Coordinates of C-alpha atoms in Angstrom, one line a residue:
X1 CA -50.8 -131.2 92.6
X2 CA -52.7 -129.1 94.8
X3 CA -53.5 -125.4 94.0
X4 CA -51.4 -122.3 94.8
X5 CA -54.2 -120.9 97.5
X6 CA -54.0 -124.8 99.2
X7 CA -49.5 -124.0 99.0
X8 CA -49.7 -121.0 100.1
X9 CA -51.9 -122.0 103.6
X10 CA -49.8 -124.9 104.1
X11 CA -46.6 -123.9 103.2
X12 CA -45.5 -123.5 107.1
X13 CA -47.8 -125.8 108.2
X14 CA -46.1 -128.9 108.5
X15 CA -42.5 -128.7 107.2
X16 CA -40.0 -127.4 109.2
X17 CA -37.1 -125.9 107.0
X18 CA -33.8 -126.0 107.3
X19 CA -31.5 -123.1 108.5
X20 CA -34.1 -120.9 109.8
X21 CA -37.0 -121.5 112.8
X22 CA -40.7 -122.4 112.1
X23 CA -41.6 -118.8 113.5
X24 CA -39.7 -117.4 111.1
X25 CA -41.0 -119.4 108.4
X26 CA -44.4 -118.8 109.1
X27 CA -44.5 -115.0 109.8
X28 CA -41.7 -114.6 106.6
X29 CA -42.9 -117.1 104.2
X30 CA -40.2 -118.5 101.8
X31 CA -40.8 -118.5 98.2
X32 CA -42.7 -121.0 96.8
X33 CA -40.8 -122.0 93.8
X34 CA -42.9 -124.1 91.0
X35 CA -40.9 -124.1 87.6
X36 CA -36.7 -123.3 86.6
X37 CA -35.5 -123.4 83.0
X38 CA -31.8 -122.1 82.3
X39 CA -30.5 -120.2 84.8
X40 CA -34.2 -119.0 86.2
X41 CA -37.0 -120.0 88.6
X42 CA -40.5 -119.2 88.4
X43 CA -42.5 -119.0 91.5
X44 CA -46.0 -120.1 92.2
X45 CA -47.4 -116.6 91.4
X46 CA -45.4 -116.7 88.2
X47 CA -42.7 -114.3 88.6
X48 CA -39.4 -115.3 86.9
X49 CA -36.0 -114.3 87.9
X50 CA -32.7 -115.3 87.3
X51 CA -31.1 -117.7 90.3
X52 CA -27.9 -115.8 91.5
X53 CA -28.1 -118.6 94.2
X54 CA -27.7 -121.9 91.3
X55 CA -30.1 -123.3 93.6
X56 CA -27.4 -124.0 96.5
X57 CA -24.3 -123.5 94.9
X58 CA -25.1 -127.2 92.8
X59 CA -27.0 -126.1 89.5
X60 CA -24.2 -125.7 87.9
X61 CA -25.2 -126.7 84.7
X62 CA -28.8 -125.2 84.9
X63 CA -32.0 -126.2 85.0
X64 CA -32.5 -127.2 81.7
X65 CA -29.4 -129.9 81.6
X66 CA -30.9 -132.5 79.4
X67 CA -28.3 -135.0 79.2
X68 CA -28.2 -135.6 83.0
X69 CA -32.5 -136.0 82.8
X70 CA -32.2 -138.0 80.3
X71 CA -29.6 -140.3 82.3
X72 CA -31.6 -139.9 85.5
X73 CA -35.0 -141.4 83.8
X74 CA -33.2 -144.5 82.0
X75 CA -31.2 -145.5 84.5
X76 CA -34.8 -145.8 86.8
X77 CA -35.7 -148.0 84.0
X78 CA -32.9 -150.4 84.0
X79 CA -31.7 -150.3 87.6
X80 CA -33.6 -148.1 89.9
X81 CA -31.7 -149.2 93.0
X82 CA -29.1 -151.7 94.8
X83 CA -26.9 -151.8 97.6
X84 CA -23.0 -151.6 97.0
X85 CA -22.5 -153.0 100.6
X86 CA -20.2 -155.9 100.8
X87 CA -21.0 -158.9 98.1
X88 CA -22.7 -156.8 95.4
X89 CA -22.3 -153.5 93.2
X90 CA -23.5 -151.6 90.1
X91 CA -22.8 -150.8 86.8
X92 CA -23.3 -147.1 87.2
X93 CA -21.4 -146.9 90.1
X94 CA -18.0 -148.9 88.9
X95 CA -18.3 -146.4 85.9
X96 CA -18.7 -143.4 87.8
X97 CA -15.2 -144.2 90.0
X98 CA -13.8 -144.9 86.8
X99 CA -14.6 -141.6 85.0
X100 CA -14.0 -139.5 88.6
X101 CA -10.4 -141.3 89.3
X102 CA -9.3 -139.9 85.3
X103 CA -11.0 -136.2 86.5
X104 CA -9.0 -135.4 89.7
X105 CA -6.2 -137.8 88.9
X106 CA -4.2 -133.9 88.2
X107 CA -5.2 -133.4 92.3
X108 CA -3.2 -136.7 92.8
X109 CA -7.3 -138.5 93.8
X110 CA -7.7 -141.3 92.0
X111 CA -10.0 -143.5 94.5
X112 CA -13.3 -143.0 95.1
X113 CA -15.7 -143.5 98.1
X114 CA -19.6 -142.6 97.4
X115 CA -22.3 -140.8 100.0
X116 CA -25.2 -138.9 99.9
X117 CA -24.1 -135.7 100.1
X118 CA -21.8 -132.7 101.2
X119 CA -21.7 -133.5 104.7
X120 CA -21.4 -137.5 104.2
X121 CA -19.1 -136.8 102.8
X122 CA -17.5 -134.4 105.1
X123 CA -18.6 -137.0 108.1
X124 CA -16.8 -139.9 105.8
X125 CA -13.9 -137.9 105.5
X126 CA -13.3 -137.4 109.6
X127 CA -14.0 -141.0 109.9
X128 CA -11.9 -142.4 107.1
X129 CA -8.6 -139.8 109.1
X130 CA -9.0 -141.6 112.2
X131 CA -9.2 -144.9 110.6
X132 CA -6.2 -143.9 108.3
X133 CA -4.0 -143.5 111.8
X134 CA -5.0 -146.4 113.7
X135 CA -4.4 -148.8 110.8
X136 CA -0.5 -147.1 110.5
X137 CA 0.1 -147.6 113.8
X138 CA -0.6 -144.0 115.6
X139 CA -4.2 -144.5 117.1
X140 CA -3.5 -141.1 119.5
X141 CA -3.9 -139.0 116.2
X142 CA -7.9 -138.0 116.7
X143 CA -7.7 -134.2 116.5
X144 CA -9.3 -132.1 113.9
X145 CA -7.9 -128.7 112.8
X146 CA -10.4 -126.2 111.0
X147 CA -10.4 -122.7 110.0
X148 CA -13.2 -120.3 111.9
X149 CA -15.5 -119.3 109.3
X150 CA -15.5 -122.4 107.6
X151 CA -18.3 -124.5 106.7
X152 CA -18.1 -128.2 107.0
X153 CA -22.2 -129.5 106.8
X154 CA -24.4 -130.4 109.7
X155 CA -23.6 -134.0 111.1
X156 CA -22.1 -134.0 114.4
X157 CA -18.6 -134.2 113.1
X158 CA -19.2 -131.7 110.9
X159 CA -20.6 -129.1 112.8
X160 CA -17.4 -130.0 115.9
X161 CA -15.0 -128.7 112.5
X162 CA -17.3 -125.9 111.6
X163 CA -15.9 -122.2 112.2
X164 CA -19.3 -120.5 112.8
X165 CA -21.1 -120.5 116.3
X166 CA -24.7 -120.6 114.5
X167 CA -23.9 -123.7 113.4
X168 CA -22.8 -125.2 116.5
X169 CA -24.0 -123.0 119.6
X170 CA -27.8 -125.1 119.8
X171 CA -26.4 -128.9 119.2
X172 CA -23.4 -128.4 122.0
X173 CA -21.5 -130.3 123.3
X174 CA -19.7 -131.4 119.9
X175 CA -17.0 -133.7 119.2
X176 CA -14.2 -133.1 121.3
X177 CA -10.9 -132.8 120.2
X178 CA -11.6 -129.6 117.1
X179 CA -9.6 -127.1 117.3
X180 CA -9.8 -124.0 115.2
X181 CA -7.4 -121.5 113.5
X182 CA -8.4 -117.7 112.4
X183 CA -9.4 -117.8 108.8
X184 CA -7.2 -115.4 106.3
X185 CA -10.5 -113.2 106.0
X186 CA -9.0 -109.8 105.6
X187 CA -12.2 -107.4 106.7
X188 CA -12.1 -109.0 110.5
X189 CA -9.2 -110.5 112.3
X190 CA -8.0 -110.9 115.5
X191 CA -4.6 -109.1 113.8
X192 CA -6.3 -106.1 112.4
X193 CA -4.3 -107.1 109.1
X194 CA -5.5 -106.0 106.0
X195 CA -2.7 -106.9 103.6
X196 CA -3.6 -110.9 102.5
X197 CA 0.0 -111.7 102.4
X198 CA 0.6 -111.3 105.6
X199 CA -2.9 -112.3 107.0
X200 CA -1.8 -115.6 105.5
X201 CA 1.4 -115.9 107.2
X202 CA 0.1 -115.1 110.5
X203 CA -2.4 -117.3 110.2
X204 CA 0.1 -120.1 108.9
X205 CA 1.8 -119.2 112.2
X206 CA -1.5 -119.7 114.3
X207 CA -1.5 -122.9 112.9
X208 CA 1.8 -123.9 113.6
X209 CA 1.2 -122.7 117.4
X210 CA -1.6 -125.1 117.7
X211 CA 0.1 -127.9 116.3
X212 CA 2.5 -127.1 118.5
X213 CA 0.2 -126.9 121.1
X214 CA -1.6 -129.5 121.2
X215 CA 1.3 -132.1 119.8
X216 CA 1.5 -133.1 116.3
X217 CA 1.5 -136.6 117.3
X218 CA -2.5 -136.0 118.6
X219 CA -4.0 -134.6 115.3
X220 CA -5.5 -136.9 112.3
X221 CA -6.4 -134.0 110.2
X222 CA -6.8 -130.5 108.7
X223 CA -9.8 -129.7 107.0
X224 CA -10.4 -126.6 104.9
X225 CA -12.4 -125.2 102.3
X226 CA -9.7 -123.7 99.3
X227 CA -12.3 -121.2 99.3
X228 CA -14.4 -120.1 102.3
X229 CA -18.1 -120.6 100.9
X230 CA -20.9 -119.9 103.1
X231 CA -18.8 -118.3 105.6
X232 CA -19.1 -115.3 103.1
X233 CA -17.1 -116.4 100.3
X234 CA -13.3 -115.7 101.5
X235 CA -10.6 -116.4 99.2
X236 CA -7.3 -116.6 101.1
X237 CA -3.9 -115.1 99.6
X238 CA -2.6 -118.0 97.0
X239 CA 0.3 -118.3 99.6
X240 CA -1.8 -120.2 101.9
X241 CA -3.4 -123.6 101.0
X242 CA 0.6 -124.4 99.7
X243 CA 2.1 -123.2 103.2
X244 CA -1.0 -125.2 105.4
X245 CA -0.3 -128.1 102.9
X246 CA 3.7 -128.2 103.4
X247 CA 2.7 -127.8 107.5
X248 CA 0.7 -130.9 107.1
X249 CA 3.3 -133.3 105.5
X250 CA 6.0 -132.0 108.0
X251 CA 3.9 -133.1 111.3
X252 CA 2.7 -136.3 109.6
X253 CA -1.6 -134.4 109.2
X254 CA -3.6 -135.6 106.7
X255 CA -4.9 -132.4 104.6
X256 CA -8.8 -132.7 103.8
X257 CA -10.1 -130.3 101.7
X258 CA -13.4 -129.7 101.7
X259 CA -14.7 -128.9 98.1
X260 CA -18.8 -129.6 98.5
X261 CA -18.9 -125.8 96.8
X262 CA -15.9 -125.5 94.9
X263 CA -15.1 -128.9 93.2
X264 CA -16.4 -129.2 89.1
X265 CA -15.8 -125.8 88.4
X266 CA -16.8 -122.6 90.4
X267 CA -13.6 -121.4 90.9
X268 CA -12.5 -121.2 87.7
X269 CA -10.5 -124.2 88.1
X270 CA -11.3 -127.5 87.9
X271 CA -10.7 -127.9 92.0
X272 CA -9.9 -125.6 94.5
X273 CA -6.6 -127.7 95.4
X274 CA -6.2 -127.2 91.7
X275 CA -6.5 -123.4 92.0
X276 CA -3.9 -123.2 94.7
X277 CA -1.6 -125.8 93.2
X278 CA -1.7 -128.7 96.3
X279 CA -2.8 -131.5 96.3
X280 CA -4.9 -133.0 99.3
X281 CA -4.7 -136.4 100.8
X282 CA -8.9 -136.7 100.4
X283 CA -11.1 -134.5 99.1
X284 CA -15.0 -134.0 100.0
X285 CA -17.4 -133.2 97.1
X286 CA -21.1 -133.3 96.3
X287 CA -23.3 -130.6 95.2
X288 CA -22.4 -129.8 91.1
X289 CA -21.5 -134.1 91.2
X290 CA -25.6 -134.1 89.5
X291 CA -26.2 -130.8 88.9
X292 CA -28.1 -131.0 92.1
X293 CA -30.9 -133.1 90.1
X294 CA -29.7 -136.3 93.0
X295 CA -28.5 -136.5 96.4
X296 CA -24.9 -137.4 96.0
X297 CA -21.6 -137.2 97.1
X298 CA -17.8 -138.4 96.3
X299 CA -15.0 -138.7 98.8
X300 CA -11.7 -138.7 96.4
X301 CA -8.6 -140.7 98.4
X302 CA -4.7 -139.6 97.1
X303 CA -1.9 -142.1 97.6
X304 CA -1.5 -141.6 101.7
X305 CA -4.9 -143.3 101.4
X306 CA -4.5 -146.0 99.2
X307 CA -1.0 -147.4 100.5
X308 CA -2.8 -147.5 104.2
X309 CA -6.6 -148.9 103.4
X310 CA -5.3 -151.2 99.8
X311 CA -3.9 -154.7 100.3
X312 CA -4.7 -154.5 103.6
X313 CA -7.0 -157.2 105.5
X314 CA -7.0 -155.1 108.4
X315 CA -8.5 -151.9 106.8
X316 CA -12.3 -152.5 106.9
X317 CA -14.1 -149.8 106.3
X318 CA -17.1 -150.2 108.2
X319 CA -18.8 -147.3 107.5
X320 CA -21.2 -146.5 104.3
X321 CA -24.7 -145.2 103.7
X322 CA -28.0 -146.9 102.2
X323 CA -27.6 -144.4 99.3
X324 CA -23.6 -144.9 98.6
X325 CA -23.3 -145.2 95.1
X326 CA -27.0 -145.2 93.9
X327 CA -27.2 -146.4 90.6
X328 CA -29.8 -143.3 89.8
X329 CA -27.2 -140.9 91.5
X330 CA -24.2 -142.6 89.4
X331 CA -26.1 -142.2 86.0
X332 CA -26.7 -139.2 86.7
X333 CA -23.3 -137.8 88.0
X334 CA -21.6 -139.3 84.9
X335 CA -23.7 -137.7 82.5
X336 CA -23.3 -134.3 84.6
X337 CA -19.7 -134.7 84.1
X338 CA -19.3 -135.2 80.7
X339 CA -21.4 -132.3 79.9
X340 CA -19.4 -130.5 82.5
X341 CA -15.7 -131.3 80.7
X342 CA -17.8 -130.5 76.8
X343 CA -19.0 -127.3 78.0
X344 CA -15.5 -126.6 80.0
X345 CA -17.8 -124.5 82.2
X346 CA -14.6 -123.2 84.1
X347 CA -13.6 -121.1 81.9
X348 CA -16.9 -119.2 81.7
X349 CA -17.3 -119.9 85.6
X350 CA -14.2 -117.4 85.5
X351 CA -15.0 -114.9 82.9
X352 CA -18.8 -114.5 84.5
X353 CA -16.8 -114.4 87.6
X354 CA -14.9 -111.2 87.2
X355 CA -18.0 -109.5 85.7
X356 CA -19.8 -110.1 88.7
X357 CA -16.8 -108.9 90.9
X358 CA -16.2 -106.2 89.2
X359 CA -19.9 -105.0 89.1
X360 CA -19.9 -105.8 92.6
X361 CA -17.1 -103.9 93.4
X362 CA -18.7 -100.6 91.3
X363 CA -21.9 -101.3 93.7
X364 CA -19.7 -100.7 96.4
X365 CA -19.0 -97.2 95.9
X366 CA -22.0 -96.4 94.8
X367 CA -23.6 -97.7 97.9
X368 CA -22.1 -97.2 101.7
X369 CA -23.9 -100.0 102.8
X370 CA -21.2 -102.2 101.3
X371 CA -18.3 -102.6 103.5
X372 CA -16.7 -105.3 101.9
X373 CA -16.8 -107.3 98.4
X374 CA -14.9 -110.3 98.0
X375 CA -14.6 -112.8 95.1
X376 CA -12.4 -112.9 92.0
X377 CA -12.3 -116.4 91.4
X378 CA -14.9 -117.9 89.3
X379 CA -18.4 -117.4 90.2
X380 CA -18.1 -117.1 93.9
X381 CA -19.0 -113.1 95.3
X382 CA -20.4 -112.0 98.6
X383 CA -20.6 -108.7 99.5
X384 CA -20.6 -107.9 103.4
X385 CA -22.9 -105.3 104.3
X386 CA -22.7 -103.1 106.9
X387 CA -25.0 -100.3 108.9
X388 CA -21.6 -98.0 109.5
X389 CA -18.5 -98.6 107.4
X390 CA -16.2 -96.6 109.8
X391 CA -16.8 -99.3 112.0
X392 CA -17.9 -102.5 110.7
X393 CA -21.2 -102.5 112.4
X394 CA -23.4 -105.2 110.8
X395 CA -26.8 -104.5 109.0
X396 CA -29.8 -104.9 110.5
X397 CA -31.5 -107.6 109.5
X398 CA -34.8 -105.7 108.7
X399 CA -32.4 -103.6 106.4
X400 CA -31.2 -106.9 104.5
X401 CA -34.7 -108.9 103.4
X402 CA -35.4 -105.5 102.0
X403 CA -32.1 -105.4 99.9
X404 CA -32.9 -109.1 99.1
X405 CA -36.8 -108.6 98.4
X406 CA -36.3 -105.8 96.0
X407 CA -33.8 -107.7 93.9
X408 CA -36.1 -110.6 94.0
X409 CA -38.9 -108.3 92.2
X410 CA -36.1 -106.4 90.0
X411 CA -35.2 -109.8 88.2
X412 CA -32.7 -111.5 90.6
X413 CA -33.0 -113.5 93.7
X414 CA -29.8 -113.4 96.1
X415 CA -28.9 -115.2 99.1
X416 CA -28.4 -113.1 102.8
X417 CA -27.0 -114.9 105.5
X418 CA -25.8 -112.9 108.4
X419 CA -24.7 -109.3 107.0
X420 CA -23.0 -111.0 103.7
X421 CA -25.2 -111.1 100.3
X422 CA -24.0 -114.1 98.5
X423 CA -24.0 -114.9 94.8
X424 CA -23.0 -118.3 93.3
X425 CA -25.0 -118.4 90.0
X426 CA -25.1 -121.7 87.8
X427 CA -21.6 -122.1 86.0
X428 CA -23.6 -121.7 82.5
X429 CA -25.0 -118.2 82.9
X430 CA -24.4 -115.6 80.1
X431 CA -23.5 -112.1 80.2
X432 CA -27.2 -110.7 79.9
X433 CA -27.8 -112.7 83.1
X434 CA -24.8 -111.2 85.2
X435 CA -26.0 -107.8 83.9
X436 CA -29.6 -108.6 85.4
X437 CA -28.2 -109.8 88.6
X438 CA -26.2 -106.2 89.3
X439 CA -29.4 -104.7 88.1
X440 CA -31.6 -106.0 90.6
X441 CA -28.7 -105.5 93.2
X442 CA -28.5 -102.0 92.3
X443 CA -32.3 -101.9 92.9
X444 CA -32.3 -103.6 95.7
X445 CA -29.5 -101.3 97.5
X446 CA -31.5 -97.8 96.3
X447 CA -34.1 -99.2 98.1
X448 CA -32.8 -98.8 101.9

């Protein structure tokens, strides 16, 4: 390994990063991270703090996750690779479909369809819709229905569903045929609603409009995230996912949901369908699969699925990646899923959860900055900040690395994108960590 003065020279030299520009990289540049045990990262000057991000939402087990190493390193020694395209398979992978179809057999998912990642997945999902249509008989259905705000990955189909323009603005034109519905996100609206009852209806009825619209007869799919992630963590009113899910049935939609973030355990359920009580007809997840030790990803197929693709000659899927169902990846997701079901990290995801909330929420009125804090289910809390609460005006960004910079040096580092502040810790963190988290926070928020 070179040394931290050659790092530190190149570290904008010749990687471009994702989600930012290379100007920005090289006049800001990003932490050099070197070391991570627990819940904490070490940088390459030394500094430890505790990861309030859980590297992107995925560490949910930690860094120091032995059981999934362990599977990781012997699997490379058995079976390091093969291809599960037509004519062959793997060991790892016929287990893993196994183990997954017992774990979200309660969100009626008991099929299993393996990627790289989140938005393979996502991309798979779009694909596997259209497919779904055209084998029953209805090859018009080719719409997609998303919610604005929502985060669907970066492929071309999954930008065309996301919700946010600075995701989709610089790679225009998309995939025609998306259409978007307002998102129950009760700080901004186009309804200047505040109650999340009623948000959710009207947005139920926004949906129903478009439908309507646009013909029911033209649409494969709605996808939504149970919980809004990156679009700053918004947790619609519990009437919602079961009123968009009865919608679906009634016009013949399949209902993805999109669970990259929230599937294994960060909502304090076992799935976000789970949290609402539906149950979707395929369900995108990746991220927490490994632990985010392995690129990997699982569509999970319900029965709508299976009666159309199964006993079928017709229905060949001609679509698959390089990487679907990597042995390594496999070994490693059924280790992290067995450690995930002993540790029951849900329930702790929930109790660490409200702490951070809460201590959110007590940041907010200590600190006008805050305009918003939302959360409340298992360890998924932004907090929107804001130069004027009176009327919403965003922060400045100069305003924001600050906040984020001197929580990074108080013990903590945090994620800012846009005006929210973003915490999704690993699902294992303790009480001591959640109160070193709001410590640095509180730092961080004296500091402007």
């Amino acid at each position: 390994m070179k040394d931290s003065n050659f790092l530190k020279e190149n570290n904008a030299r010749f990687m471009w990063h994702p989600m930012t520009s290379p100007e920005d990289s090289a006049a800001q540049p990003p932490k050099i991270v070197t070391q991570a045990d627990g819940v904490c990262i070490t940088d390459i000057d030394g500094h430890r703090v505790v990861d309030a991000v859980g590297g992107l939402w995925n560490v949910n087990l930690g860094y120091s996750c032995q059981p999934v190493k362990d599977a990781i390193a012997k699997q490379l020694d058995t079976l390091p690779y093969y291809s599960t395209f037509r004519g062959t398979t793997n060991d790892a992978a016929i287990e893993l479909s196994y183990e997954l179809s017992e774990f979200f057999a309660p969100d009626g998912l008991t099929r299993a369809f393996f990627t790289s990642g989140g938005s393979d997945s996502v991309e798979t999902s779009l694909r596997l819709a259209r497919q779904y249509h055209k084998l029953r008989g209805e090859p018009g259905r080719t719409k997609f229905l998303s919610l604005k705000k929502g985060y669907h990955g970066t492929h071309m189909g999954g930008a065309s569903v996301n919700g946010n323009a600075n995701f989709r603005n610089a790679y225009e034109p998309l995939l025609p045929g998306c259409f978007h519905i307002p998102a129950p996100y009760t700080y901004r609206n186009p309804f200047n609603e505040t109650d999340p009852e009623r948000l959710a209806q009207l947005c139920v009825q926004a949906l129903e409009d478009e439908i309507a619209f646009q013909g029911a007869n033209t649409i494969a799919a709605m996808i939504m995230e149970p919980i809004l992630g990156a679009g700053g963590v918004i947790p619609p009113h519990p009437s919602f996912a079961p009123a968009v899910r009865e919608i679906c049935d009634r016009n013949g939609i399949l209902l993805i949901t999109d669970e990259v973030i929230t599937a294994y355990g960060r909502t304090g359920a076992w799935s976000g369908a789970r949290l609402w009580g539906i149950q979707p007809d395929m369900m995108a997840t990746a991220k927490a699969i490994t632990n985010g030790f392995f690129p990997f990803g699982a569509v999970m197929l319900g029965e709508r699925m299976i009666e159309a693709f199964e006993k079928n000659p017709d229905a060949r899927i001609s679509h698959g990646y390089t990487y679907s169902g990597h042995p390594v990846g496999a070994a490693a997701a059924i280790a992290c899923l067995a450690e995930t079901k002993r540790l029951n990290v849900k329930d702790n995801a929930a109790a660490r959860g409200t702490q951070l909330f809460e201590g959110c929420k007590s940041l907010m009125e200590k600190y006008d900055i805050i305009g918003d804090v939302r959360g409340g289910y298992g360890l998924m809390t932004a907090m929107e900040m804001v130069s004027d609460r009176a009327t919403k005006k965003v922060i400045d960004p100069v305003t924001a690395s600050k906040i984020q910079e001197t929580a990074y040096q108080n013990g903590a580092i945090v994620r800012v994108s846009g005006p929210n502040l973003i915490l999704s810790p690993s699902l294992v963190l303790t009480e001591d960590d959640a109160n070193t988290i709001l410590a640095a926070l509180d730092a961080g928020f004296a500091a402007v």
